[in-house]
Coordinates of N, CA and C in Angstrom, one line a residue:
X1 N 24.9 47.7 132.2 CA 25.9 46.4 132.0 C 24.6 45.4 130.9
X2 N 23.4 45.5 131.5 CA 22.6 45.2 130.8 C 22.1 45.3 129.5
X3 N 22.6 46.8 129.4 CA 22.6 47.4 127.8 C 23.5 46.9 126.9
X4 N 24.7 46.8 127.6 CA 25.6 46.0 126.7 C 25.2 44.6 126.2
X5 N 25.0 43.7 127.2 CA 24.6 42.5 127.1 C 23.9 42.3 126.1
X6 N 22.6 43.1 125.9 CA 21.3 43.2 124.9 C 21.9 43.5 123.6
X7 N 22.8 44.6 123.2 CA 23.5 44.8 122.5 C 24.5 43.8 121.9
X8 N 25.2 43.2 122.7 CA 25.9 41.7 122.1 C 25.1 40.7 121.4
X9 N 23.9 40.4 122.4 CA 23.2 39.3 121.9 C 22.4 39.6 120.8
X10 N 22.1 40.9 120.7 CA 21.4 41.5 119.1 C 22.1 41.1 118.0
X11 N 23.7 41.4 118.4 CA 24.5 41.5 117.0 C 24.7 40.0 116.9
X12 N 24.6 39.3 117.8 CA 25.1 38.0 117.9 C 24.0 37.1 116.6
X13 N 22.7 37.3 117.3 CA 21.7 36.7 116.7 C 21.6 37.1 115.6
X14 N 21.7 38.7 115.1 CA 21.5 39.2 113.3 C 22.6 38.4 112.9
X15 N 23.9 38.1 113.0 CA 25.1 37.7 112.3 C 24.8 36.1 112.2
X16 N 24.2 35.7 113.2 CA 23.6 34.1 113.0 C 22.9 34.0 111.9
X17 N 21.7 34.8 111.9 CA 20.5 34.6 110.7 C 21.1 35.0 109.8
X18 N 22.2 36.0 109.5 CA 22.6 36.1 108.2 C 23.3 35.3 107.6
X19 N 24.4 34.5 108.3 CA 24.9 33.3 108.0 C 24.2 32.2 107.6
X20 N 23.2 31.8 108.5 CA 22.4 30.6 108.3 C 21.5 30.9 106.9
X21 N 21.0 32.2 106.5 CA 20.4 32.6 105.1 C 21.2 32.3 104.0
X22 N 22.8 32.7 104.4 CA 23.7 32.6 103.4 C 23.7 30.9 102.9
X23 N 24.1 30.3 104.0 CA 24.1 28.8 104.1 C 23.0 28.3 103.2
X24 N 21.9 28.5 103.5 CA 20.5 27.9 102.9 C 20.6 28.4 101.5
X25 N 20.8 29.9 101.1 CA 20.9 30.0 99.7 C 22.0 29.2 98.7
X26 N 23.2 29.1 99.6 CA 24.1 28.3 98.7 C 23.7 26.9 98.4
X27 N 23.1 26.0 99.6 CA 22.4 24.9 99.4 C 21.7 24.6 98.4
X28 N 20.8 26.0 98.3 CA 19.4 25.7 97.2 C 20.1 25.9 95.9
X29 N 21.0 27.0 95.8 CA 21.9 27.2 94.6 C 22.3 25.9 93.8
X30 N 23.2 24.8 95.1 CA 23.6 23.8 94.7 C 22.7 23.0 94.0
X31 N 21.3 22.9 94.7 CA 20.3 21.9 94.7 C 20.0 21.9 93.1
X32 N 19.8 23.5 92.6 CA 19.3 23.6 91.4 C 20.3 23.6 90.2
X33 N 21.5 23.4 90.5 CA 22.4 22.9 89.6 C 22.6 21.8 89.6
X34 N 22.5 21.1 90.3 CA 22.3 19.6 90.3 C 21.1 18.8 89.6
X35 N 20.0 20.0 89.8 CA 18.8 19.3 88.8 C 18.9 19.4 87.4
X36 N 19.7 20.8 87.3 CA 19.6 21.0 85.7 C 21.0 20.4 85.2
X37 N 21.9 19.9 85.8 CA 23.1 19.3 85.1 C 23.0 18.3 84.2
X38 N 23.8 18.2 83.4 CA 23.7 17.0 82.3 C 23.6 15.9 82.7
X39 N 22.8 14.6 82.1 CA 22.8 13.8 82.6 C 24.0 12.6 81.8
X40 N 24.3 13.1 80.9 CA 25.6 12.1 80.2 C 26.6 13.2 80.3
X41 N 27.7 12.2 80.6 CA 29.2 12.7 80.5 C 30.2 11.7 80.0
X42 N 30.8 12.4 79.1 CA 31.7 11.8 78.1 C 33.0 12.5 78.5
X43 N 34.0 11.8 78.0 CA 35.3 12.6 78.1 C 35.5 13.7 77.5
X44 N 34.8 13.8 76.5 CA 35.0 15.2 75.4 C 33.4 16.1 75.3
X45 N 32.5 15.5 75.8 CA 31.2 16.2 75.6 C 30.5 15.6 77.1
X46 N 29.3 16.5 77.2 CA 28.3 16.2 77.9 C 27.0 16.5 77.2
X47 N 26.0 15.6 77.8 CA 24.7 15.9 77.0 C 23.4 16.1 78.3
X48 N 22.0 16.6 77.7 CA 21.1 16.7 78.4 C 20.3 15.4 78.3
X49 N 19.2 15.4 78.4 CA 18.1 14.4 78.6 C 17.3 14.3 77.2
X50 N 16.9 13.4 76.7 CA 16.5 13.1 75.3 C 14.9 14.3 75.5
X51 N 14.9 15.1 74.4 CA 13.8 16.2 74.6 C 12.1 15.4 74.3
X52 N 12.2 13.8 73.6 CA 10.8 13.7 73.1 C 11.1 12.0 74.1
X53 N 10.2 12.4 75.4 CA 10.2 11.1 76.2 C 9.5 10.2 75.5
X54 N 8.5 10.5 74.4 CA 7.7 9.2 74.0 C 8.2 9.2 72.3
X55 N 9.4 8.7 71.7 CA 9.7 9.1 70.5 C 8.9 8.6 69.4
X56 N 8.0 7.5 69.3 CA 7.4 7.0 68.4 C 6.1 7.7 68.2
X57 N 5.7 8.4 66.9 CA 4.8 9.0 66.7 C 3.6 7.7 65.7
X58 N 4.4 6.9 65.1 CA 3.6 5.9 64.4 C 4.3 4.5 64.2
X59 N 4.0 4.1 65.4 CA 4.7 2.6 65.5 C 4.5 2.0 64.2
X60 N 3.3 1.6 64.0 CA 3.1 0.5 62.9 C 3.7 1.1 61.6
X61 N 4.1 2.0 61.5 CA 4.8 2.3 60.0 C 6.3 2.5 60.3
X62 N 6.6 2.5 61.5 CA 8.2 2.1 61.9 C 8.3 1.0 61.8
X63 N 7.5 0.0 62.6 CA 7.8 -1.5 62.2 C 7.4 -2.0 60.8
X64 N 7.3 -1.4 60.1 CA 7.0 -1.8 58.5 C 8.1 -1.3 58.0
X65 N 9.1 -0.6 58.3 CA 10.2 0.3 57.5 C 11.2 -0.7 57.2
X66 N 11.7 -0.8 56.0 CA 12.6 -1.8 55.9 C 13.8 -1.5 55.2
X67 N 13.8 -0.2 54.9 CA 14.9 0.4 53.8 C 15.1 2.0 54.3
X68 N 16.1 2.6 54.6 CA 16.2 3.8 54.9 C 17.6 4.4 54.1
X69 N 17.4 5.9 53.9 CA 18.5 6.7 53.2 C 18.9 7.8 54.7
X70 N 20.3 8.0 54.4 CA 20.7 9.2 55.1 C 21.6 10.2 54.4
X71 N 20.8 11.1 54.2 CA 21.4 12.4 53.3 C 22.2 13.3 54.4
X72 N 22.9 13.9 54.1 CA 23.7 14.6 54.9 C 23.1 15.6 55.7
X73 N 23.7 16.0 57.2 CA 23.0 16.6 58.2 C 23.0 17.9 57.9
X74 N 22.0 18.8 58.3 CA 22.4 20.4 57.9 C 23.0 20.6 59.1
X75 N 24.3 22.0 58.9 CA 25.0 22.4 59.7 C 26.2 21.4 60.4
X76 N 26.4 20.4 59.9 CA 27.2 19.2 60.4 C 28.6 19.4 60.1
X77 N 29.4 19.9 61.1 CA 30.9 20.0 60.9 C 31.6 18.8 61.7
X78 N 31.0 17.5 62.1 CA 31.9 17.0 63.0 C 31.1 15.5 62.4
X79 N 30.7 15.1 61.2 CA 30.5 14.0 60.4 C 29.5 13.0 61.1
X80 N 28.4 13.6 61.7 CA 27.5 12.9 62.4 C 26.9 12.1 61.6
X81 N 26.6 12.5 60.3 CA 25.7 11.9 59.2 C 26.5 10.6 58.9
X82 N 27.8 10.5 59.1 CA 28.8 9.2 58.6 C 28.4 8.3 59.7
X83 N 28.4 8.6 61.0 CA 28.1 7.9 62.3 C 26.6 7.3 62.0
X84 N 25.8 8.3 61.7 CA 24.3 7.8 61.7 C 24.2 6.3 60.6
X85 N 24.8 6.8 59.5 CA 24.9 5.5 58.7 C 25.7 4.3 59.1
X86 N 26.4 4.7 59.6 CA 27.5 3.4 60.3 C 26.5 2.7 61.7
X87 N 25.7 3.3 62.4 CA 25.0 2.8 63.3 C 23.5 2.4 62.8
X88 N 23.2 2.5 61.7 CA 21.8 2.4 61.2 C 22.2 1.0 60.3
X89 N 23.6 0.7 60.0 CA 24.1 -0.3 59.0 C 24.2 -1.7 59.9
X90 N 24.3 -1.4 61.2 CA 24.3 -2.5 61.9 C 22.9 -3.4 62.1
X91 N 21.7 -2.7 61.9 CA 20.6 -3.6 61.8 C 20.5 -4.7 61.1
X92 N 20.2 -5.6 61.2 CA 19.9 -6.8 60.3 C 18.4 -6.9 59.8
X93 N 17.6 -5.8 60.2 CA 16.1 -5.7 60.0 C 15.9 -4.4 58.4
X94 N 17.0 -4.1 58.5 CA 16.8 -2.9 57.4 C 18.0 -2.6 56.9
X95 N 18.0 -2.3 55.4 CA 18.8 -2.0 55.0 C 19.1 -0.2 54.3
X96 N 20.5 0.4 54.4 CA 20.6 1.5 54.5 C 21.5 1.7 53.0
X97 N 21.0 3.1 52.3 CA 21.2 3.1 51.2 C 22.7 3.9 51.3
X98 N 23.7 3.5 50.4 CA 24.7 3.8 50.2 C 25.1 5.4 50.1
X99 N 26.1 5.9 50.9 CA 26.1 7.2 50.4 C 26.4 7.8 49.2
X100 N 27.2 7.2 48.7 CA 27.6 7.5 47.3 C 26.4 7.5 46.3
X101 N 25.4 6.6 46.7 CA 24.3 6.6 45.9 C 23.7 7.9 46.0
X102 N 23.3 8.4 47.5 CA 22.7 9.6 47.6 C 23.5 10.7 47.1
X103 N 24.8 10.9 47.4 CA 25.7 12.1 47.1 C 25.0 12.4 45.2
X104 N 25.2 11.0 44.5 CA 25.4 11.0 43.2 C 23.7 11.5 42.8
X105 N 22.6 11.2 43.6 CA 21.6 11.8 43.4 C 21.4 13.4 43.4
X106 N 21.9 13.7 44.9 CA 22.0 14.9 45.3 C 22.7 15.9 43.9
X107 N 23.9 15.5 43.3 CA 24.4 16.5 42.3 C 23.4 16.1 41.0
X108 N 22.5 15.2 40.8 CA 22.0 15.3 39.5 C 20.6 16.0 40.0
X109 N 20.1 16.6 41.1 CA 18.9 17.2 41.7 C 19.1 18.6 41.3
X110 N 17.9 19.1 41.1 CA 18.2 20.7 40.9 C 18.4 21.5 42.1
X111 N 17.5 20.9 43.3 CA 17.9 21.7 44.5 C 19.4 21.7 44.9
X112 N 19.5 22.5 45.5 CA 20.6 22.6 46.9 C 20.3 22.3 48.2
X113 N 20.8 21.2 48.7 CA 20.3 20.8 50.0 C 20.8 21.8 51.0
X114 N 22.0 22.6 51.2 CA 22.5 23.5 51.7 C 21.8 24.5 51.8
X115 N 21.3 25.0 51.0 CA 20.5 26.3 50.8 C 19.1 26.2 51.3
X116 N 18.6 25.1 51.5 CA 17.2 24.8 51.8 C 16.5 25.1 53.0
X117 N 15.6 25.9 53.4 CA 15.1 26.5 54.8 C 14.7 25.0 55.4
X118 N 14.6 25.1 56.9 CA 14.1 24.1 57.6 C 13.0 23.3 57.2
X119 N 12.0 24.2 56.7 CA 10.5 23.6 56.5 C 10.6 22.7 55.3
X120 N 11.6 23.1 54.4 CA 11.7 22.6 53.2 C 12.4 21.3 52.9
X121 N 13.3 21.3 54.0 CA 13.8 20.0 53.8 C 13.0 18.6 53.8
X122 N 12.0 18.6 54.7 CA 11.5 17.0 54.4 C 11.1 16.7 53.4
X123 N 10.2 17.7 52.9 CA 9.5 17.4 51.3 C 10.8 16.9 50.1
X124 N 11.8 17.9 50.5 CA 12.9 17.4 49.4 C 13.3 16.2 49.8
X125 N 13.9 15.9 51.0 CA 14.3 14.5 51.2 C 13.3 13.5 51.3
X126 N 12.0 13.6 50.8 CA 11.4 12.5 50.7 C 11.1 12.3 49.5
X127 N 11.2 13.3 48.7 CA 11.5 13.2 47.2 C 12.8 12.4 46.6
X128 N 13.6 12.9 47.4 CA 15.3 12.3 47.2 C 15.0 10.7 47.8
X129 N 14.3 10.5 48.7 CA 13.9 9.1 49.1 C 13.5 8.0 48.2
X130 N 12.1 8.7 47.4 CA 11.5 8.1 46.5 C 12.5 7.6 45.3
X131 N 13.4 8.7 45.0 CA 14.1 8.5 43.7 C 15.1 7.1 44.0
X132 N 15.7 6.9 45.1 CA 16.5 6.0 45.5 C 15.9 4.7 46.0
X133 N 14.7 4.6 46.0 CA 13.3 3.6 46.4 C 13.7 3.0 47.7
X134 N 13.6 4.2 48.8 CA 13.6 3.4 50.0 C 12.4 3.8 50.8
X135 N 11.9 3.4 52.0 CA 11.0 3.5 52.7 C 10.9 4.7 53.3
X136 N 12.0 5.5 53.9 CA 12.3 6.6 54.7 C 13.5 7.1 54.4
X137 N 13.9 8.5 55.1 CA 15.1 9.0 54.9 C 15.1 9.6 56.7
X138 N 16.4 9.9 56.5 CA 16.8 10.4 58.1 C 17.2 12.0 57.7
X139 N 16.1 13.1 58.5 CA 16.3 14.3 58.4 C 17.4 15.1 59.7
X140 N 18.7 14.9 59.5 CA 19.7 15.4 60.4 C 19.8 17.0 60.7
X141 N 19.8 17.4 62.0 CA 19.8 18.8 62.2 C 20.8 19.2 63.1
X142 N 21.7 20.0 63.0 CA 22.9 20.0 63.9 C 22.5 22.1 64.3
X143 N 22.0 21.9 65.5 CA 21.9 23.6 65.9 C 23.1 24.2 66.7
X144 N 23.5 25.3 66.3 CA 24.5 26.0 67.2 C 23.7 27.2 68.0
X145 N 23.9 26.9 69.3 CA 23.4 27.7 70.2 C 24.4 28.6 70.9
X146 N 24.1 29.8 71.8 CA 25.1 30.4 72.5 C 25.8 29.6 73.0
X147 N 25.5 28.4 74.2 CA 26.4 27.9 75.1 C 26.1 26.5 75.0
X148 N 25.5 26.3 73.7 CA 25.5 24.6 73.9 C 25.0 24.2 72.4
X149 N 24.9 23.0 71.7 CA 24.4 22.7 70.6 C 23.1 21.8 70.8
X150 N 22.9 21.4 69.5 CA 21.7 20.7 69.6 C 21.4 19.5 68.3
X151 N 21.1 18.4 68.7 CA 21.1 17.5 67.4 C 19.7 17.0 67.5
X152 N 19.2 17.2 66.2 CA 17.5 16.5 66.3 C 17.5 15.8 64.9
X153 N 16.9 14.4 65.2 CA 16.7 13.3 64.0 C 15.3 13.0 63.6
X154 N 15.0 12.9 62.5 CA 13.5 12.9 62.4 C 13.7 11.9 61.2
X155 N 12.8 10.6 61.2 CA 12.8 9.8 60.3 C 11.6 10.3 59.7
X156 N 11.6 10.4 58.3 CA 10.4 10.8 57.3 C 9.8 9.8 56.3
X157 N 8.7 9.6 56.1 CA 8.4 8.5 55.4 C 8.0 9.2 54.0
X158 N 8.8 8.5 53.0 CA 8.9 9.1 51.5 C 7.5 9.0 50.9
X159 N 6.4 8.3 51.3 CA 5.1 8.1 50.9 C 4.3 9.7 50.9
X160 N 4.4 10.4 52.2 CA 3.4 11.7 52.3 C 4.5 12.4 53.0
X161 N 5.8 12.1 53.0 CA 6.4 13.1 53.9 C 6.3 13.4 55.2
X162 N 5.8 12.4 55.8 CA 5.1 12.8 57.5 C 6.5 12.4 58.2
X163 N 6.7 12.8 59.2 CA 7.7 12.4 60.2 C 6.9 11.5 61.0
X164 N 7.7 10.0 61.0 CA 7.3 9.0 61.9 C 7.8 8.8 63.3
X165 N 8.9 9.3 63.4 CA 9.7 9.3 64.3 C 10.7 10.2 64.8
X166 N 11.2 11.2 65.8 CA 12.0 12.1 66.0 C 12.5 12.0 67.7
X167 N 13.6 12.7 67.7 CA 14.4 12.8 68.8 C 15.3 13.8 68.7
X168 N 15.7 14.4 69.8 CA 16.6 15.4 70.0 C 17.1 15.6 71.6
X169 N 18.2 16.3 71.4 CA 19.3 16.3 72.7 C 20.3 17.2 72.7
X170 N 20.4 18.1 73.8 CA 21.5 19.0 73.8 C 22.7 18.7 74.4
X171 N 23.8 19.1 73.5 CA 25.1 18.5 74.1 C 26.2 19.9 74.0
X172 N 27.2 19.7 74.6 CA 28.3 20.6 74.4 C 29.8 20.2 74.8
X173 N 30.5 20.4 74.0 CA 31.9 20.0 74.5 C 32.9 21.5 74.1
X174 N 34.1 21.5 74.5 CA 35.1 22.4 74.6 C 35.9 22.2 73.4
X175 N 36.1 23.4 72.6 CA 36.8 23.4 71.5 C 36.6 22.3 70.1
X176 N 38.1 21.9 69.9 CA 37.9 20.7 68.8 C 38.4 19.5 69.8
X177 N 37.7 19.3 70.9 CA 38.1 18.0 71.7 C 36.8 17.0 71.5
X178 N 36.0 17.0 70.7 CA 34.8 16.1 70.3 C 35.1 15.0 69.5
X179 N 35.5 13.9 70.5 CA 35.8 12.6 69.8 C 34.5 12.0 69.1
X180 N 35.4 11.1 68.3 CA 34.3 10.0 67.3 C 33.8 9.1 68.1
X181 N 34.3 8.3 68.8 CA 33.6 7.6 70.1 C 32.5 8.2 70.6
X182 N 32.7 9.2 71.2 CA 31.5 9.8 72.3 C 30.5 10.2 71.1
X183 N 30.8 10.6 70.3 CA 29.5 10.8 69.0 C 29.0 9.7 68.8
X184 N 29.4 8.6 68.7 CA 29.0 7.1 68.3 C 27.7 7.1 69.4
X185 N 28.7 7.3 70.8 CA 27.9 6.9 71.9 C 26.3 7.4 72.0
X186 N 26.7 9.0 71.7 CA 25.4 9.8 71.8 C 24.6 9.3 70.6
X187 N 25.0 9.0 69.6 CA 23.7 8.9 68.4 C 23.4 7.3 68.5
X188 N 24.1 6.5 69.3 CA 23.4 4.9 69.6 C 22.7 5.2 70.5
X189 N 22.7 6.2 71.6 CA 21.4 6.2 72.3 C 20.2 6.8 72.0
X190 N 20.5 7.8 71.4 CA 19.5 8.3 70.5 C 18.6 7.3 69.6
X191 N 19.3 6.6 68.7 CA 18.5 6.0 67.8 C 18.5 4.4 68.1
X192 N 18.7 4.1 69.4 CA 18.0 2.7 70.1 C 16.7 2.4 69.8
X193 N 16.0 3.3 70.6 CA 14.7 3.0 70.5 C 14.1 2.8 69.1
X194 N 14.6 3.6 68.0 CA 13.9 3.4 66.5 C 14.8 2.1 65.9
X195 N 15.6 2.0 66.4 CA 16.3 0.7 65.9 C 15.4 -0.8 66.5
X196 N 15.0 -0.4 67.7 CA 14.3 -1.5 68.4 C 13.3 -2.0 67.7
X197 N 12.3 -0.9 67.1 CA 11.3 -1.5 66.6 C 11.4 -1.5 64.8
X198 N 12.2 -0.9 64.5 CA 12.1 -0.8 63.1 C 12.3 -2.1 62.2
X199 N 11.5 -2.4 61.3 CA 11.4 -3.5 60.4 C 11.0 -4.9 61.2
X200 N 10.3 -4.9 62.4 CA 10.2 -6.0 63.0 C 8.8 -6.8 62.7
X201 N 8.1 -6.4 61.4 CA 7.0 -6.9 61.4 C 7.5 -7.3 59.7
X202 N 7.4 -8.8 59.5 CA 7.8 -9.4 58.1 C 7.0 -8.7 57.2
X203 N 7.8 -8.7 56.0 CA 6.9 -8.1 54.7 C 6.3 -9.0 54.3
X204 N 4.9 -8.7 53.7 CA 4.5 -9.9 52.9 C 4.9 -10.3 51.6
X205 N 4.8 -11.5 51.9 CA 5.1 -12.4 50.7 C 4.7 -12.2 49.4
X206 N 5.3 -11.9 48.5 CA 4.8 -11.5 47.1 C 4.1 -13.1 46.2
X207 N 3.0 -13.3 45.7 CA 2.3 -13.9 45.1 C 3.1 -14.5 43.9
X208 N 3.0 -16.3 44.1 CA 3.8 -16.6 43.2 C 3.0 -16.3 42.1
X209 N 4.2 -16.1 40.8 CA 3.7 -15.8 39.3 C 2.8 -17.4 38.7
X210 N 1.8 -17.5 37.9 CA 1.9 -18.7 37.2 C 2.4 -18.7 36.1
X211 N 2.8 -20.1 36.0 CA 3.5 -20.2 34.6 C 2.9 -19.9 33.3
X212 N 3.6 -19.1 32.8 CA 3.1 -18.5 31.5 C 2.8 -19.4 30.4
X213 N 1.9 -19.7 29.8 CA 1.8 -20.6 28.3 C 2.4 -20.0 27.1
X214 N 2.9 -20.3 26.6 CA 3.4 -19.9 25.1 C 2.3 -19.5 24.1
X215 N 2.5 -18.3 23.5 CA 1.7 -17.7 22.8 C 1.3 -18.8 21.5
X216 N -0.4 -18.9 21.4 CA -0.8 -19.8 20.6 C -1.1 -21.0 21.0
X217 N -1.0 -21.4 21.9 CA -0.9 -22.4 22.7 C -2.0 -21.8 23.9
X218 N -2.8 -23.1 24.0 CA -3.9 -23.1 25.4 C -3.7 -24.3 26.1
X219 N -3.6 -23.9 27.3 CA -3.3 -25.1 28.1 C -4.5 -26.0 28.1
X220 N -4.8 -27.2 28.1 CA -5.9 -28.4 27.9 C -5.6 -29.2 29.3
X221 N -6.9 -29.4 29.8 CA -6.8 -30.3 30.9 C -6.9 -31.9 30.5
X222 N -5.8 -32.5 31.1 CA -5.7 -33.8 30.6 C -7.1 -34.5 31.1
X223 N -7.4 -35.5 30.2 CA -8.8 -36.3 30.5 C -8.1 -37.7 30.1
X224 N -8.8 -38.6 31.3 CA -8.8 -39.9 31.1 C -9.1 -40.6 30.0
X225 N -8.2 -41.4 29.0 CA -8.3 -42.1 28.1 C -9.5 -43.4 28.3
X226 N -10.2 -42.9 26.8 CA -11.4 -43.6 27.0 C -10.9 -45.3 25.9
X227 N -11.0 -46.1 26.5 CA -10.9 -47.2 25.2 C -12.3 -47.5 24.8
X228 N -12.5 -47.5 23.5 CA -13.5 -47.6 22.6 C -13.7 -48.9 22.5
X229 N -15.0 -49.6 22.5 CA -15.4 -51.0 22.4 C -16.0 -50.9 20.8
X230 N -15.2 -52.0 20.2 CA -15.8 -52.3 19.0 C -17.2 -52.8 18.9
X231 N -18.1 -52.5 17.9 CA -19.4 -53.0 17.8 C -19.3 -54.5 17.7
X232 N -20.7 -55.0 18.3 CA -20.4 -56.5 18.0 C -20.9 -56.8 17.1
X233 N -20.2 -58.0 16.6 CA -21.0 -58.5 14.9 C -22.4 -59.2 15.3
X234 N -23.1 -58.6 14.0 CA -24.4 -59.5 14.0 C -24.6 -61.0 14.2
X235 N -23.3 -61.7 14.1 CA -23.5 -63.1 14.2 C -23.4 -63.6 15.7
X236 N -22.9 -62.5 16.4 CA -22.9 -62.9 17.7 C -24.0 -62.4 18.6
X237 N -25.1 -61.7 18.0 CA -26.2 -61.3 18.6 C -27.1 -62.6 18.5
X238 N -27.9 -62.7 19.6 CA -28.6 -63.8 19.7 C -29.9 -63.2 19.3
X239 N -30.7 -64.0 18.9 CA -31.9 -63.8 18.1 C -32.7 -63.7 19.5
X240 N -34.1 -62.6 19.3 CA -35.0 -62.6 20.1 C -35.6 -63.3 20.4
X241 N -36.0 -63.7 21.4 CA -37.3 -64.6 21.7 C -38.7 -64.6 21.2
X242 N -39.1 -62.9 20.9 CA -40.2 -62.6 20.7 C -40.3 -62.4 19.1
X243 N -39.4 -62.6 18.1 CA -39.2 -62.8 17.0 C -39.3 -63.8 16.1
X244 N -40.3 -63.9 14.9 CA -40.6 -65.3 14.5 C -39.5 -65.5 13.4
X245 N -39.3 -66.8 13.1 CA -38.4 -67.2 12.2 C -38.8 -66.8 10.7
X246 N -37.8 -66.7 9.8 CA -38.1 -65.8 8.6 C -38.5 -67.3 7.9
X247 N -39.8 -66.9 6.8 CA -40.2 -67.6 6.4 C -40.2 -67.7 4.5
X248 N -39.7 -69.1 4.1 CA -39.8 -69.0 2.7 C -40.9 -68.8 1.9
X249 N -40.9 -67.9 0.8 CA -42.3 -67.9 0.0 C -42.5 -69.5 -0.6
X250 N -44.1 -69.9 -0.7 CA -44.5 -70.9 -1.2 C -44.0 -71.0 -3.0
X251 N -44.1 -69.8 -3.8 CA -43.6 -69.7 -4.9 C -42.2 -70.4 -5.4
X252 N -41.1 -70.4 -4.6 CA -39.9 -70.7 -5.0 C -39.6 -72.2 -4.4
X253 N -39.2 -73.0 -5.0 CA -38.8 -74.1 -5.1 C -37.5 -74.4 -4.4
X254 N -37.4 -75.3 -3.7 CA -36.3 -75.7 -3.0 C -35.1 -76.3 -4.0
X255 N -33.9 -76.0 -4.1 CA -33.1 -76.5 -5.3 C -32.6 -77.9 -4.4

């Protein structure tokens, strides 16, 4: 009898421990999945956390940026480029080069933007920005991974091809369900820190040009007119006190 009770207790304790461990493993898995879950949920897509927690590499140069160009993004099949132009154009401090001007310059250029390697894009885009006379360009890249996608945004200075700001984020969507409204929300959240600082420093005022003097003429400084006093007449002069009067010679008789 005691032996049977021992066996029953042993089986019960073993079963209880196994169930406890199973429940513990299940809860641990849920906790891990929740910690890795995307932070952004939209009707047509989900996103992860921004990968660059300190997005400004050079705040000074970003604050002095007043114009920007947005060339086509690499591997862009959902018109992210057009939405980026729309979002950047909402800023009142920076101007965006029209897309038609960018496309025209790309047609005239010798290089093919779609055939460039990732490491060649910054230099090519910086040269393109100098051609259209902007302060910076956006280098947008869409990466297709096995189970998700990634969008990378870089702001490149046209002066030295240096990246002065960047941000990236993972996103996922099912089939062709990606909506334009959700894309715009994601891009707006990515570009918000950049737009918050871009162009906040007022540009230095240009010195005023002096009025040019016509050739053959030299500017003269006006001098106050001087009124010349006519010389005094001899009749008006008073005789000097120390001067003797004129004497008449004795040999000349008066008439």
